[in-house]
């Protein structure tokens, strides 16, 4: 649990350097007999940049490391200390749809909010990431939630890419009440 001058523990460093085996040893290792009782690792502990180990693994796009951390008790919805982003927000920022899907399947809150009220869908829509926006909507993201600037994800998408909406004007609308043969209609990219 010792932190260096950057606030990093040994596990933070293992995540930064993407050393899965080292991280596994730190998480599963037993203390030496003359060292006293085992100390449990605080997987939510943040370094001086406000990043927990799961945030670092997500930014490194390292899904096996993310899985290991989650299996060992990392909080999937822990917010980083500067803007309140969760791992799901960071996965959206990496533009890796597979990471977004992994976190959603692992139980990440799809409508988690940053300190400014933005959800992962706000970030995806604002960056014009249509396939990730679609993935988030399919997972139940609310496209009508407003951030502190009173903007919805739809507003942000219109600001960034009106030409994309001209091609597919229904892409961001929440048509969760339309059904065909009893199944909800989903808009996809």
PDB file of C-alpha atoms in Angstrom:
ATOM      1  CA  UNK A   1       0.000   0.000   0.000  1.00  0.00           C
ATOM      2  CA  UNK A   2       3.035   2.281   0.061  1.00  0.00           C
ATOM      3  CA  UNK A   3       2.760   5.146  -2.402  1.00  0.00           C
ATOM      4  CA  UNK A   4       5.676   6.708  -4.268  1.00  0.00           C
ATOM      5  CA  UNK A   5       6.160  10.417  -5.011  1.00  0.00           C
ATOM      6  CA  UNK A   6       3.427  10.182  -7.687  1.00  0.00           C
ATOM      7  CA  UNK A   7       0.998   8.481  -5.331  1.00  0.00           C
ATOM      8  CA  UNK A   8       1.413   5.177  -7.158  1.00  0.00           C
ATOM      9  CA  UNK A   9       1.418   1.862  -5.340  1.00  0.00           C
ATOM     10  CA  UNK A  10       3.203  -1.194  -6.729  1.00  0.00           C
ATOM     11  CA  UNK A  11      -0.118  -2.234  -8.270  1.00  0.00           C
ATOM     12  CA  UNK A  12      -0.511   1.166  -9.972  1.00  0.00           C
ATOM     13  CA  UNK A  13       2.946   0.711 -11.500  1.00  0.00           C
ATOM     14  CA  UNK A  14       2.134  -2.845 -12.620  1.00  0.00           C
ATOM     15  CA  UNK A  15      -1.001  -1.492 -14.339  1.00  0.00           C
ATOM     16  CA  UNK A  16       0.883   1.389 -15.965  1.00  0.00           C
ATOM     17  CA  UNK A  17       3.496  -0.997 -17.339  1.00  0.00           C
ATOM     18  CA  UNK A  18       0.839  -3.588 -18.216  1.00  0.00           C
ATOM     19  CA  UNK A  19       2.482  -6.376 -16.220  1.00  0.00           C
ATOM     20  CA  UNK A  20      -0.410  -8.783 -15.784  1.00  0.00           C
ATOM     21  CA  UNK A  21       1.684 -11.423 -14.011  1.00  0.00           C
ATOM     22  CA  UNK A  22       3.058  -8.894 -11.556  1.00  0.00           C
ATOM     23  CA  UNK A  23      -0.424  -7.535 -10.859  1.00  0.00           C
ATOM     24  CA  UNK A  24      -1.683 -11.078 -10.291  1.00  0.00           C
ATOM     25  CA  UNK A  25       1.148 -11.743  -7.826  1.00  0.00           C
ATOM     26  CA  UNK A  26       0.375  -8.527  -5.945  1.00  0.00           C
ATOM     27  CA  UNK A  27      -3.323  -9.353  -5.752  1.00  0.00           C
ATOM     28  CA  UNK A  28      -3.008 -13.044  -4.931  1.00  0.00           C
ATOM     29  CA  UNK A  29       0.349 -13.185  -3.188  1.00  0.00           C
ATOM     30  CA  UNK A  30       0.765 -14.345   0.387  1.00  0.00           C
ATOM     31  CA  UNK A  31       2.964 -12.422   2.830  1.00  0.00           C
ATOM     32  CA  UNK A  32       6.214 -13.872   4.013  1.00  0.00           C
ATOM     33  CA  UNK A  33       5.873 -15.616   7.390  1.00  0.00           C
ATOM     34  CA  UNK A  34       8.100 -13.116   9.211  1.00  0.00           C
ATOM     35  CA  UNK A  35       6.274 -10.074   7.748  1.00  0.00           C
ATOM     36  CA  UNK A  36       3.137 -10.321   9.883  1.00  0.00           C
ATOM     37  CA  UNK A  37      -0.493 -10.493   8.819  1.00  0.00           C
ATOM     38  CA  UNK A  38      -1.486  -9.912   5.193  1.00  0.00           C
ATOM     39  CA  UNK A  39      -2.545  -6.412   4.174  1.00  0.00           C
ATOM     40  CA  UNK A  40      -5.491  -6.167   1.849  1.00  0.00           C
ATOM     41  CA  UNK A  41      -4.968  -3.943  -1.154  1.00  0.00           C
ATOM     42  CA  UNK A  42      -7.301  -0.981  -1.514  1.00  0.00           C
ATOM     43  CA  UNK A  43      -8.193  -1.243  -5.193  1.00  0.00           C
ATOM     44  CA  UNK A  44     -10.000   2.099  -5.082  1.00  0.00           C
ATOM     45  CA  UNK A  45      -6.877   3.935  -3.841  1.00  0.00           C
ATOM     46  CA  UNK A  46      -6.040   6.785  -6.216  1.00  0.00           C
ATOM     47  CA  UNK A  47      -2.660   8.189  -7.161  1.00  0.00           C
ATOM     48  CA  UNK A  48      -2.008  11.941  -7.151  1.00  0.00           C
ATOM     49  CA  UNK A  49      -3.601  12.211 -10.606  1.00  0.00           C
ATOM     50  CA  UNK A  50      -6.811  10.779  -9.157  1.00  0.00           C
ATOM     51  CA  UNK A  51      -6.514   7.434 -10.949  1.00  0.00           C
ATOM     52  CA  UNK A  52      -7.315   4.064  -9.390  1.00  0.00           C
ATOM     53  CA  UNK A  53      -5.752   0.951 -10.908  1.00  0.00           C
ATOM     54  CA  UNK A  54      -8.887   0.177 -12.954  1.00  0.00           C
ATOM     55  CA  UNK A  55      -8.701   3.629 -14.543  1.00  0.00           C
ATOM     56  CA  UNK A  56      -5.080   3.034 -15.522  1.00  0.00           C
ATOM     57  CA  UNK A  57      -5.821  -0.426 -16.965  1.00  0.00           C
ATOM     58  CA  UNK A  58      -8.704   1.058 -18.966  1.00  0.00           C
ATOM     59  CA  UNK A  59      -6.572   3.882 -20.349  1.00  0.00           C
ATOM     60  CA  UNK A  60      -3.975   1.253 -21.304  1.00  0.00           C
ATOM     61  CA  UNK A  61      -6.761  -0.637 -23.147  1.00  0.00           C
ATOM     62  CA  UNK A  62      -5.758  -3.773 -21.243  1.00  0.00           C
ATOM     63  CA  UNK A  63      -8.899  -5.884 -20.904  1.00  0.00           C
ATOM     64  CA  UNK A  64      -7.216  -8.892 -19.197  1.00  0.00           C
ATOM     65  CA  UNK A  65      -5.825  -6.555 -16.536  1.00  0.00           C
ATOM     66  CA  UNK A  66      -9.221  -4.885 -16.132  1.00  0.00           C
ATOM     67  CA  UNK A  67     -10.814  -8.309 -15.685  1.00  0.00           C
ATOM     68  CA  UNK A  68      -8.232  -9.305 -13.063  1.00  0.00           C
ATOM     69  CA  UNK A  69      -8.847  -6.112 -11.080  1.00  0.00           C
ATOM     70  CA  UNK A  70     -12.627  -6.566 -11.201  1.00  0.00           C
ATOM     71  CA  UNK A  71     -12.342 -10.215 -10.143  1.00  0.00           C
ATOM     72  CA  UNK A  72     -10.327  -9.084  -7.136  1.00  0.00           C
ATOM     73  CA  UNK A  73     -12.810  -6.476  -5.960  1.00  0.00           C
ATOM     74  CA  UNK A  74     -12.139  -3.276  -7.877  1.00  0.00           C
ATOM     75  CA  UNK A  75     -15.226  -1.052  -7.931  1.00  0.00           C
ATOM     76  CA  UNK A  76     -16.311  -0.855 -11.577  1.00  0.00           C
ATOM     77  CA  UNK A  77     -17.959   2.527 -11.005  1.00  0.00           C
ATOM     78  CA  UNK A  78     -15.234   4.214  -8.942  1.00  0.00           C
ATOM     79  CA  UNK A  79     -14.831   7.824 -10.051  1.00  0.00           C
ATOM     80  CA  UNK A  80     -11.419   9.283 -10.738  1.00  0.00           C
ATOM     81  CA  UNK A  81     -10.537  12.227  -8.567  1.00  0.00           C
ATOM     82  CA  UNK A  82     -10.308  15.111 -11.010  1.00  0.00           C
ATOM     83  CA  UNK A  83     -13.502  15.039 -13.101  1.00  0.00           C
ATOM     84  CA  UNK A  84     -15.405  12.060 -11.743  1.00  0.00           C
ATOM     85  CA  UNK A  85     -14.987   9.814 -14.781  1.00  0.00           C
ATOM     86  CA  UNK A  86     -15.598   6.104 -14.319  1.00  0.00           C
ATOM     87  CA  UNK A  87     -13.835   3.343 -16.240  1.00  0.00           C
ATOM     88  CA  UNK A  88     -16.766   3.412 -18.689  1.00  0.00           C
ATOM     89  CA  UNK A  89     -16.209   7.123 -19.400  1.00  0.00           C
ATOM     90  CA  UNK A  90     -12.505   6.407 -19.964  1.00  0.00           C
ATOM     91  CA  UNK A  91     -13.301   3.445 -22.233  1.00  0.00           C
ATOM     92  CA  UNK A  92     -15.433   5.759 -24.370  1.00  0.00           C
ATOM     93  CA  UNK A  93     -12.529   8.207 -24.543  1.00  0.00           C
ATOM     94  CA  UNK A  94     -10.185   5.452 -25.754  1.00  0.00           C
ATOM     95  CA  UNK A  95     -12.695   4.894 -28.591  1.00  0.00           C
ATOM     96  CA  UNK A  96     -12.441   1.125 -28.019  1.00  0.00           C
ATOM     97  CA  UNK A  97     -15.934  -0.293 -28.452  1.00  0.00           C
ATOM     98  CA  UNK A  98     -14.807  -3.692 -27.137  1.00  0.00           C
ATOM     99  CA  UNK A  99     -13.773  -2.100 -23.817  1.00  0.00           C
ATOM    100  CA  UNK A 100     -17.135  -0.339 -23.564  1.00  0.00           C
ATOM    101  CA  UNK A 101     -18.918  -3.638 -24.224  1.00  0.00           C
ATOM    102  CA  UNK A 102     -16.734  -5.468 -21.688  1.00  0.00           C
ATOM    103  CA  UNK A 103     -17.457  -2.937 -18.941  1.00  0.00           C
ATOM    104  CA  UNK A 104     -21.187  -2.935 -19.677  1.00  0.00           C
ATOM    105  CA  UNK A 105     -21.277  -6.731 -19.526  1.00  0.00           C
ATOM    106  CA  UNK A 106     -19.330  -6.591 -16.245  1.00  0.00           C
ATOM    107  CA  UNK A 107     -22.041  -4.372 -14.749  1.00  0.00           C
ATOM    108  CA  UNK A 108     -20.846  -0.794 -15.227  1.00  0.00           C
ATOM    109  CA  UNK A 109     -23.566   1.815 -14.710  1.00  0.00           C
ATOM    110  CA  UNK A 110     -24.408   3.003 -18.215  1.00  0.00           C
ATOM    111  CA  UNK A 111     -25.643   6.400 -16.980  1.00  0.00           C
ATOM    112  CA  UNK A 112     -22.855   7.104 -14.466  1.00  0.00           C
ATOM    113  CA  UNK A 113     -22.284  10.839 -14.224  1.00  0.00           C
ATOM    114  CA  UNK A 114     -19.098  12.839 -14.098  1.00  0.00           C
ATOM    115  CA  UNK A 115     -18.879  15.854 -11.790  1.00  0.00           C
ATOM    116  CA  UNK A 116     -20.242  18.001 -14.645  1.00  0.00           C
ATOM    117  CA  UNK A 117     -23.196  15.666 -15.126  1.00  0.00           C
ATOM    118  CA  UNK A 118     -21.954  14.074 -18.344  1.00  0.00           C
ATOM    119  CA  UNK A 119     -22.664  10.406 -18.919  1.00  0.00           C
ATOM    120  CA  UNK A 120     -20.639   8.095 -21.164  1.00  0.00           C
ATOM    121  CA  UNK A 121     -23.256   8.759 -23.860  1.00  0.00           C
ATOM    122  CA  UNK A 122     -22.570  12.509 -23.611  1.00  0.00           C
ATOM    123  CA  UNK A 123     -18.881  11.791 -24.296  1.00  0.00           C
ATOM    124  CA  UNK A 124     -19.565   9.394 -27.169  1.00  0.00           C
ATOM    125  CA  UNK A 125     -22.127  11.649 -28.825  1.00  0.00           C
ATOM    126  CA  UNK A 126     -19.957  14.728 -28.380  1.00  0.00           C
ATOM    127  CA  UNK A 127     -17.067  12.977 -30.103  1.00  0.00           C
ATOM    128  CA  UNK A 128     -19.207  11.635 -32.937  1.00  0.00           C
ATOM    129  CA  UNK A 129     -18.593   7.991 -31.949  1.00  0.00           C
ATOM    130  CA  UNK A 130     -21.699   6.520 -33.545  1.00  0.00           C
ATOM    131  CA  UNK A 131     -21.012   2.823 -32.911  1.00  0.00           C
ATOM    132  CA  UNK A 132     -20.147   3.423 -29.247  1.00  0.00           C
ATOM    133  CA  UNK A 133     -23.214   5.653 -28.866  1.00  0.00           C
ATOM    134  CA  UNK A 134     -25.306   2.850 -30.319  1.00  0.00           C
ATOM    135  CA  UNK A 135     -23.750   0.317 -27.924  1.00  0.00           C
ATOM    136  CA  UNK A 136     -24.520   2.566 -24.949  1.00  0.00           C
ATOM    137  CA  UNK A 137     -28.105   3.144 -26.087  1.00  0.00           C
ATOM    138  CA  UNK A 138     -28.613  -0.601 -26.568  1.00  0.00           C
ATOM    139  CA  UNK A 139     -27.422  -1.045 -22.969  1.00  0.00           C
ATOM    140  CA  UNK A 140     -30.114   1.368 -21.804  1.00  0.00           C
ATOM    141  CA  UNK A 141     -28.337   4.736 -21.765  1.00  0.00           C
ATOM    142  CA  UNK A 142     -30.757   7.630 -21.363  1.00  0.00           C
ATOM    143  CA  UNK A 143     -30.210  10.035 -24.265  1.00  0.00           C
ATOM    144  CA  UNK A 144     -32.318  12.705 -22.592  1.00  0.00           C
ATOM    145  CA  UNK A 145     -30.242  13.188 -19.421  1.00  0.00           C
ATOM    146  CA  UNK A 146     -28.875  16.705 -19.066  1.00  0.00           C
ATOM    147  CA  UNK A 147     -25.439  17.755 -17.837  1.00  0.00           C
ATOM    148  CA  UNK A 148     -24.739  20.921 -15.807  1.00  0.00           C
ATOM    149  CA  UNK A 149     -24.716  22.919 -19.060  1.00  0.00           C
ATOM    150  CA  UNK A 150     -28.292  21.682 -19.638  1.00  0.00           C
ATOM    151  CA  UNK A 151     -27.178  19.656 -22.671  1.00  0.00           C
ATOM    152  CA  UNK A 152     -28.384  16.200 -23.630  1.00  0.00           C
ATOM    153  CA  UNK A 153     -26.224  13.754 -25.597  1.00  0.00           C
ATOM    154  CA  UNK A 154     -28.414  14.616 -28.596  1.00  0.00           C
ATOM    155  CA  UNK A 155     -27.508  18.298 -28.223  1.00  0.00           C
ATOM    156  CA  UNK A 156     -23.809  17.460 -28.193  1.00  0.00           C
ATOM    157  CA  UNK A 157     -24.103  15.224 -31.226  1.00  0.00           C
ATOM    158  CA  UNK A 158     -25.894  17.953 -33.152  1.00  0.00           C
ATOM    159  CA  UNK A 159     -23.144  20.421 -32.257  1.00  0.00           C
ATOM    160  CA  UNK A 160     -20.376  18.115 -33.423  1.00  0.00           C
ATOM    161  CA  UNK A 161     -21.725  16.303 -36.445  1.00  0.00           C
ATOM    162  CA  UNK A 162     -24.910  17.713 -38.007  1.00  0.00           C
ATOM    163  CA  UNK A 163     -23.978  16.126 -41.336  1.00  0.00           C
ATOM    164  CA  UNK A 164     -24.077  12.668 -39.697  1.00  0.00           C
ATOM    165  CA  UNK A 165     -27.554  13.367 -38.364  1.00  0.00           C
ATOM    166  CA  UNK A 166     -28.646  14.487 -41.827  1.00  0.00           C
ATOM    167  CA  UNK A 167     -27.673  11.030 -43.094  1.00  0.00           C
ATOM    168  CA  UNK A 168     -29.373   9.245 -40.187  1.00  0.00           C
ATOM    169  CA  UNK A 169     -31.683  11.659 -38.323  1.00  0.00           C
ATOM    170  CA  UNK A 170     -32.987   8.915 -36.006  1.00  0.00           C
ATOM    171  CA  UNK A 171     -29.605   7.633 -34.821  1.00  0.00           C
ATOM    172  CA  UNK A 172     -29.699   9.288 -31.390  1.00  0.00           C
ATOM    173  CA  UNK A 173     -33.405   9.323 -30.686  1.00  0.00           C
ATOM    174  CA  UNK A 174     -34.650   6.974 -27.961  1.00  0.00           C
ATOM    175  CA  UNK A 175     -37.292   4.972 -29.815  1.00  0.00           C
ATOM    176  CA  UNK A 176     -37.737   2.501 -26.978  1.00  0.00           C
ATOM    177  CA  UNK A 177     -41.509   2.437 -27.414  1.00  0.00           C
ATOM    178  CA  UNK A 178     -41.517   1.158 -31.017  1.00  0.00           C
ATOM    179  CA  UNK A 179     -41.842  -2.582 -31.422  1.00  0.00           C
ATOM    180  CA  UNK A 180     -41.935  -4.985 -34.332  1.00  0.00           C
ATOM    181  CA  UNK A 181     -43.307  -8.444 -33.549  1.00  0.00           C
ATOM    182  CA  UNK A 182     -43.125  -7.556 -29.860  1.00  0.00           C
ATOM    183  CA  UNK A 183     -39.423  -6.711 -29.942  1.00  0.00           C
ATOM    184  CA  UNK A 184     -38.042  -3.183 -29.393  1.00  0.00           C
ATOM    185  CA  UNK A 185     -36.791  -1.399 -32.482  1.00  0.00           C
ATOM    186  CA  UNK A 186     -33.115  -0.529 -32.136  1.00  0.00           C
ATOM    187  CA  UNK A 187     -31.362   2.021 -34.305  1.00  0.00           C
ATOM    188  CA  UNK A 188     -27.869   0.902 -35.314  1.00  0.00           C
ATOM    189  CA  UNK A 189     -24.996   2.426 -37.214  1.00  0.00           C
TER     190      UNK A 189
END
